[in-house]
């Protein structure tokens, strides 16, 4: 099994959940020797009271997550499969060998490593039902892809808050369906890009490229993808992704120049490198 983490948002009738899941277990689950599900829940209200900034809160929670994973894997051989973050709580999920969890040992570790309360809970889940709940559905898989793309843009120095033309690719099985959906898309503020042909796909030979002037923050992109996914769901169709030109911030340009300088330096001292 290789780690393959996916991040996405799931909206329910009562709350918004931000889910991080290790999709790498999907092809192997369930693991017979890991039949118990361990959850560890933090109440975020008490943690927020002691932190002055959001950055400090995130740093503290990341530190706890790292310590908890090290303890759980090192002590009881736990498999970390995911977490759920809501406005009020943070939940970590592990699969562990049957009967491997000791609440006394956990509490002793907590007293040494963490100043706040954490609620552990263990239940039998031999078929990994909860892990299946964590896995993204078809729409949520698009959200996972969005997160990967935006992380890549940020890594390259893109100012994702800067609006630009964002293009979306839609694929249809029938030409009349492609034509029928165009008025709805225009009403929603999208431009039909007639000069961009798009790439047909097996089973979906009629592509449609549309655009909208937007930023590429994760919330914005996810909302557009959710909207388009809903619009075309009445047709034999598929959402096929989005793209835009990059808008490099001044800080991003500085980092790019530094990387270019370092690469030049490497070529000077290592002329055999390519």
mmCIF file of N, CA and C in Angstrom, residues 40-99:
data_model
loop_
_atom_site.group_PDB
_atom_site.id
_atom_site.type_symbol
_atom_site.label_atom_id
_atom_site.label_comp_id
_atom_site.label_asym_id
_atom_site.label_seq_id
_atom_site.Cartn_x
_atom_site.Cartn_y
_atom_site.Cartn_z
ATOM 1 N N UNK A 40 -10.224 9.383 17.488
ATOM 2 C CA UNK A 40 -9.788 10.305 18.540
ATOM 3 C C UNK A 40 -10.338 11.677 18.174
ATOM 4 N N UNK A 41 -11.170 12.240 19.059
ATOM 5 C CA UNK A 41 -11.877 13.480 18.761
ATOM 6 C C UNK A 41 -11.406 14.608 19.663
ATOM 7 N N UNK A 42 -11.097 15.745 19.051
ATOM 8 C CA UNK A 42 -10.737 16.958 19.779
ATOM 9 C C UNK A 42 -11.867 17.968 19.685
ATOM 10 N N UNK A 43 -12.201 18.580 20.804
ATOM 11 C CA UNK A 43 -13.137 19.702 20.816
ATOM 12 C C UNK A 43 -12.354 20.973 20.497
ATOM 13 N N UNK A 44 -12.623 21.588 19.349
ATOM 14 C CA UNK A 44 -11.822 22.728 18.909
ATOM 15 C C UNK A 44 -12.092 23.990 19.696
ATOM 16 N N UNK A 45 -13.219 24.058 20.357
ATOM 17 C CA UNK A 45 -13.552 25.280 21.098
ATOM 18 C C UNK A 45 -12.527 25.565 22.189
ATOM 19 N N UNK A 46 -12.171 24.534 22.944
ATOM 20 C CA UNK A 46 -11.232 24.736 24.047
ATOM 21 C C UNK A 46 -9.834 25.054 23.534
ATOM 22 N N UNK A 47 -9.468 24.460 22.384
ATOM 23 C CA UNK A 47 -8.142 24.732 21.820
ATOM 24 C C UNK A 47 -8.080 26.169 21.303
ATOM 25 N N UNK A 48 -9.142 26.632 20.660
ATOM 26 C CA UNK A 48 -9.164 27.998 20.121
ATOM 27 C C UNK A 48 -9.006 29.039 21.220
ATOM 28 N N UNK A 49 -9.519 28.752 22.387
ATOM 29 C CA UNK A 49 -9.456 29.717 23.485
ATOM 30 C C UNK A 49 -8.023 30.046 23.895
ATOM 31 N N UNK A 50 -7.090 29.172 23.606
ATOM 32 C CA UNK A 50 -5.702 29.370 24.053
ATOM 33 C C UNK A 50 -4.781 29.829 22.929
ATOM 34 N N UNK A 51 -5.318 29.985 21.718
ATOM 35 C CA UNK A 51 -4.487 30.403 20.589
ATOM 36 C C UNK A 51 -4.966 31.756 20.078
ATOM 37 N N UNK A 52 -4.023 32.640 19.801
ATOM 38 C CA UNK A 52 -4.365 34.007 19.418
ATOM 39 C C UNK A 52 -4.651 34.154 17.927
ATOM 40 N N UNK A 53 -4.073 33.290 17.091
ATOM 41 C CA UNK A 53 -4.247 33.411 15.653
ATOM 42 C C UNK A 53 -4.625 32.059 15.055
ATOM 43 N N UNK A 54 -5.202 32.106 13.852
ATOM 44 C CA UNK A 54 -5.556 30.888 13.143
ATOM 45 C C UNK A 54 -4.295 30.088 12.798
ATOM 46 N N UNK A 55 -3.223 30.809 12.451
ATOM 47 C CA UNK A 55 -1.970 30.142 12.119
ATOM 48 C C UNK A 55 -1.439 29.355 13.307
ATOM 49 N N UNK A 56 -1.536 29.950 14.492
ATOM 50 C CA UNK A 56 -1.067 29.265 15.696
ATOM 51 C C UNK A 56 -1.935 28.048 16.005
ATOM 52 N N UNK A 57 -3.240 28.175 15.771
ATOM 53 C CA UNK A 57 -4.145 27.049 15.993
ATOM 54 C C UNK A 57 -3.793 25.889 15.074
ATOM 55 N N UNK A 58 -3.599 26.182 13.788
ATOM 56 C CA UNK A 58 -3.268 25.134 12.817
ATOM 57 C C UNK A 58 -1.956 24.451 13.182
ATOM 58 N N UNK A 59 -0.965 25.254 13.594
ATOM 59 C CA UNK A 59 0.336 24.685 13.966
ATOM 60 C C UNK A 59 0.199 23.740 15.156
ATOM 61 N N UNK A 60 -0.631 24.123 16.123
ATOM 62 C CA UNK A 60 -0.813 23.291 17.308
ATOM 63 C C UNK A 60 -1.529 21.982 16.958
ATOM 64 N N UNK A 61 -2.535 22.062 16.095
ATOM 65 C CA UNK A 61 -3.271 20.864 15.700
ATOM 66 C C UNK A 61 -2.407 19.937 14.844
ATOM 67 N N UNK A 62 -1.584 20.509 13.984
ATOM 68 C CA UNK A 62 -0.684 19.692 13.171
ATOM 69 C C UNK A 62 0.330 18.973 14.039
ATOM 70 N N UNK A 63 0.800 19.653 15.088
ATOM 71 C CA UNK A 63 1.745 19.023 16.007
ATOM 72 C C UNK A 63 1.090 17.844 16.725
ATOM 73 N N UNK A 64 -0.161 18.030 17.168
ATOM 74 C CA UNK A 64 -0.860 16.936 17.838
ATOM 75 C C UNK A 64 -1.083 15.766 16.882
ATOM 76 N N UNK A 65 -1.478 16.066 15.642
ATOM 77 C CA UNK A 65 -1.707 15.011 14.663
ATOM 78 C C UNK A 65 -0.436 14.190 14.453
ATOM 79 N N UNK A 66 0.701 14.870 14.342
ATOM 80 C CA UNK A 66 1.969 14.178 14.137
ATOM 81 C C UNK A 66 2.315 13.301 15.336
ATOM 82 N N UNK A 67 2.143 13.838 16.538
ATOM 83 C CA UNK A 67 2.447 13.071 17.745
ATOM 84 C C UNK A 67 1.512 11.871 17.891
ATOM 85 N N UNK A 68 0.219 12.093 17.606
ATOM 86 C CA UNK A 68 -0.753 11.016 17.744
ATOM 87 C C UNK A 68 -0.464 9.885 16.766
ATOM 88 N N UNK A 69 -0.142 10.230 15.523
ATOM 89 C CA UNK A 69 0.152 9.204 14.532
ATOM 90 C C UNK A 69 1.399 8.413 14.919
ATOM 91 N N UNK A 70 2.407 9.108 15.427
ATOM 92 C CA UNK A 70 3.634 8.424 15.846
ATOM 93 C C UNK A 70 3.349 7.474 16.997
ATOM 94 N N UNK A 71 2.539 7.912 17.963
ATOM 95 C CA UNK A 71 2.212 7.058 19.113
ATOM 96 C C UNK A 71 1.371 5.864 18.665
ATOM 97 N N UNK A 72 0.329 6.134 17.862
ATOM 98 C CA UNK A 72 -0.591 5.069 17.470
ATOM 99 C C UNK A 72 0.087 4.015 16.607
ATOM 100 N N UNK A 73 0.920 4.438 15.669
ATOM 101 C CA UNK A 73 1.597 3.471 14.802
ATOM 102 C C UNK A 73 2.697 2.736 15.547
ATOM 103 N N UNK A 74 3.403 3.458 16.424
ATOM 104 C CA UNK A 74 4.511 2.841 17.141
ATOM 105 C C UNK A 74 4.080 1.943 18.275
ATOM 106 N N UNK A 75 2.948 2.266 18.912
ATOM 107 C CA UNK A 75 2.494 1.522 20.086
ATOM 108 C C UNK A 75 1.588 0.354 19.738
ATOM 109 N N UNK A 76 0.637 0.573 18.839
ATOM 110 C CA UNK A 76 -0.332 -0.486 18.531
ATOM 111 C C UNK A 76 -0.394 -0.802 17.032
ATOM 112 N N UNK A 77 0.577 -0.317 16.263
ATOM 113 C CA UNK A 77 0.636 -0.639 14.844
ATOM 114 C C UNK A 77 -0.546 -0.133 14.041
ATOM 115 N N UNK A 78 -1.105 1.028 14.429
ATOM 116 C CA UNK A 78 -2.307 1.558 13.803
ATOM 117 C C UNK A 78 -2.053 2.010 12.372
ATOM 118 N N UNK A 79 -3.099 1.904 11.547
ATOM 119 C CA UNK A 79 -3.086 2.408 10.183
ATOM 120 C C UNK A 79 -3.927 3.692 10.141
ATOM 121 N N UNK A 80 -3.271 4.803 9.887
ATOM 122 C CA UNK A 80 -3.966 6.090 9.833
ATOM 123 C C UNK A 80 -4.671 6.202 8.486
ATOM 124 N N UNK A 81 -6.006 6.305 8.511
ATOM 125 C CA UNK A 81 -6.766 6.300 7.252
ATOM 126 C C UNK A 81 -7.429 7.634 6.936
ATOM 127 N N UNK A 82 -7.572 8.531 7.917
ATOM 128 C CA UNK A 82 -8.199 9.803 7.565
ATOM 129 C C UNK A 82 -8.584 10.638 8.763
ATOM 130 N N UNK A 83 -9.094 11.834 8.447
ATOM 131 C CA UNK A 83 -9.584 12.723 9.496
ATOM 132 C C UNK A 83 -10.751 13.534 8.955
ATOM 133 N N UNK A 84 -11.579 14.011 9.878
ATOM 134 C CA UNK A 84 -12.703 14.882 9.554
ATOM 135 C C UNK A 84 -12.583 16.141 10.396
ATOM 136 N N UNK A 85 -12.668 17.279 9.727
ATOM 137 C CA UNK A 85 -12.587 18.581 10.400
ATOM 138 C C UNK A 85 -13.904 19.321 10.176
ATOM 139 N N UNK A 86 -14.572 19.732 11.272
ATOM 140 C CA UNK A 86 -15.760 20.573 11.183
ATOM 141 C C UNK A 86 -15.465 21.857 11.947
ATOM 142 N N UNK A 87 -16.454 22.731 12.065
ATOM 143 C CA UNK A 87 -16.247 23.997 12.760
ATOM 144 C C UNK A 87 -16.038 23.801 14.250
ATOM 145 N N UNK A 88 -16.441 22.650 14.793
ATOM 146 C CA UNK A 88 -16.385 22.450 16.248
ATOM 147 C C UNK A 88 -15.466 21.321 16.692
ATOM 148 N N UNK A 89 -15.055 20.443 15.784
ATOM 149 C CA UNK A 89 -14.279 19.280 16.221
ATOM 150 C C UNK A 89 -13.322 18.816 15.130
ATOM 151 N N UNK A 90 -12.338 18.049 15.570
ATOM 152 C CA UNK A 90 -11.372 17.422 14.678
ATOM 153 C C UNK A 90 -11.280 15.954 15.072
ATOM 154 N N UNK A 91 -11.539 15.068 14.104
ATOM 155 C CA UNK A 91 -11.574 13.637 14.382
ATOM 156 C C UNK A 91 -10.504 12.918 13.563
ATOM 157 N N UNK A 92 -9.737 12.051 14.222
ATOM 158 C CA UNK A 92 -8.709 11.241 13.571
ATOM 159 C C UNK A 92 -9.152 9.780 13.598
ATOM 160 N N UNK A 93 -8.892 9.056 12.502
ATOM 161 C CA UNK A 93 -9.372 7.684 12.389
ATOM 162 C C UNK A 93 -8.228 6.731 12.035
ATOM 163 N N UNK A 94 -8.204 5.604 12.768
ATOM 164 C CA UNK A 94 -7.185 4.577 12.582
ATOM 165 C C UNK A 94 -7.853 3.202 12.596
ATOM 166 N N UNK A 95 -7.272 2.271 11.857
ATOM 167 C CA UNK A 95 -7.638 0.870 12.019
ATOM 168 C C UNK A 95 -6.503 0.176 12.760
ATOM 169 N N UNK A 96 -6.899 -0.636 13.763
ATOM 170 C CA UNK A 96 -5.931 -1.248 14.654
ATOM 171 C C UNK A 96 -6.249 -2.739 14.836
ATOM 172 N N UNK A 97 -5.263 -3.540 15.280
ATOM 173 C CA UNK A 97 -5.531 -4.952 15.561
ATOM 174 C C UNK A 97 -6.599 -5.106 16.636
ATOM 175 N N UNK A 98 -7.340 -6.168 16.576
ATOM 176 C CA UNK A 98 -8.424 -6.430 17.515
ATOM 177 C C UNK A 98 -7.932 -6.402 18.953
ATOM 178 N N UNK A 99 -8.566 -5.566 19.782
ATOM 179 C CA UNK A 99 -8.219 -5.495 21.193
ATOM 180 C C UNK A 99 -6.902 -4.824 21.496
#
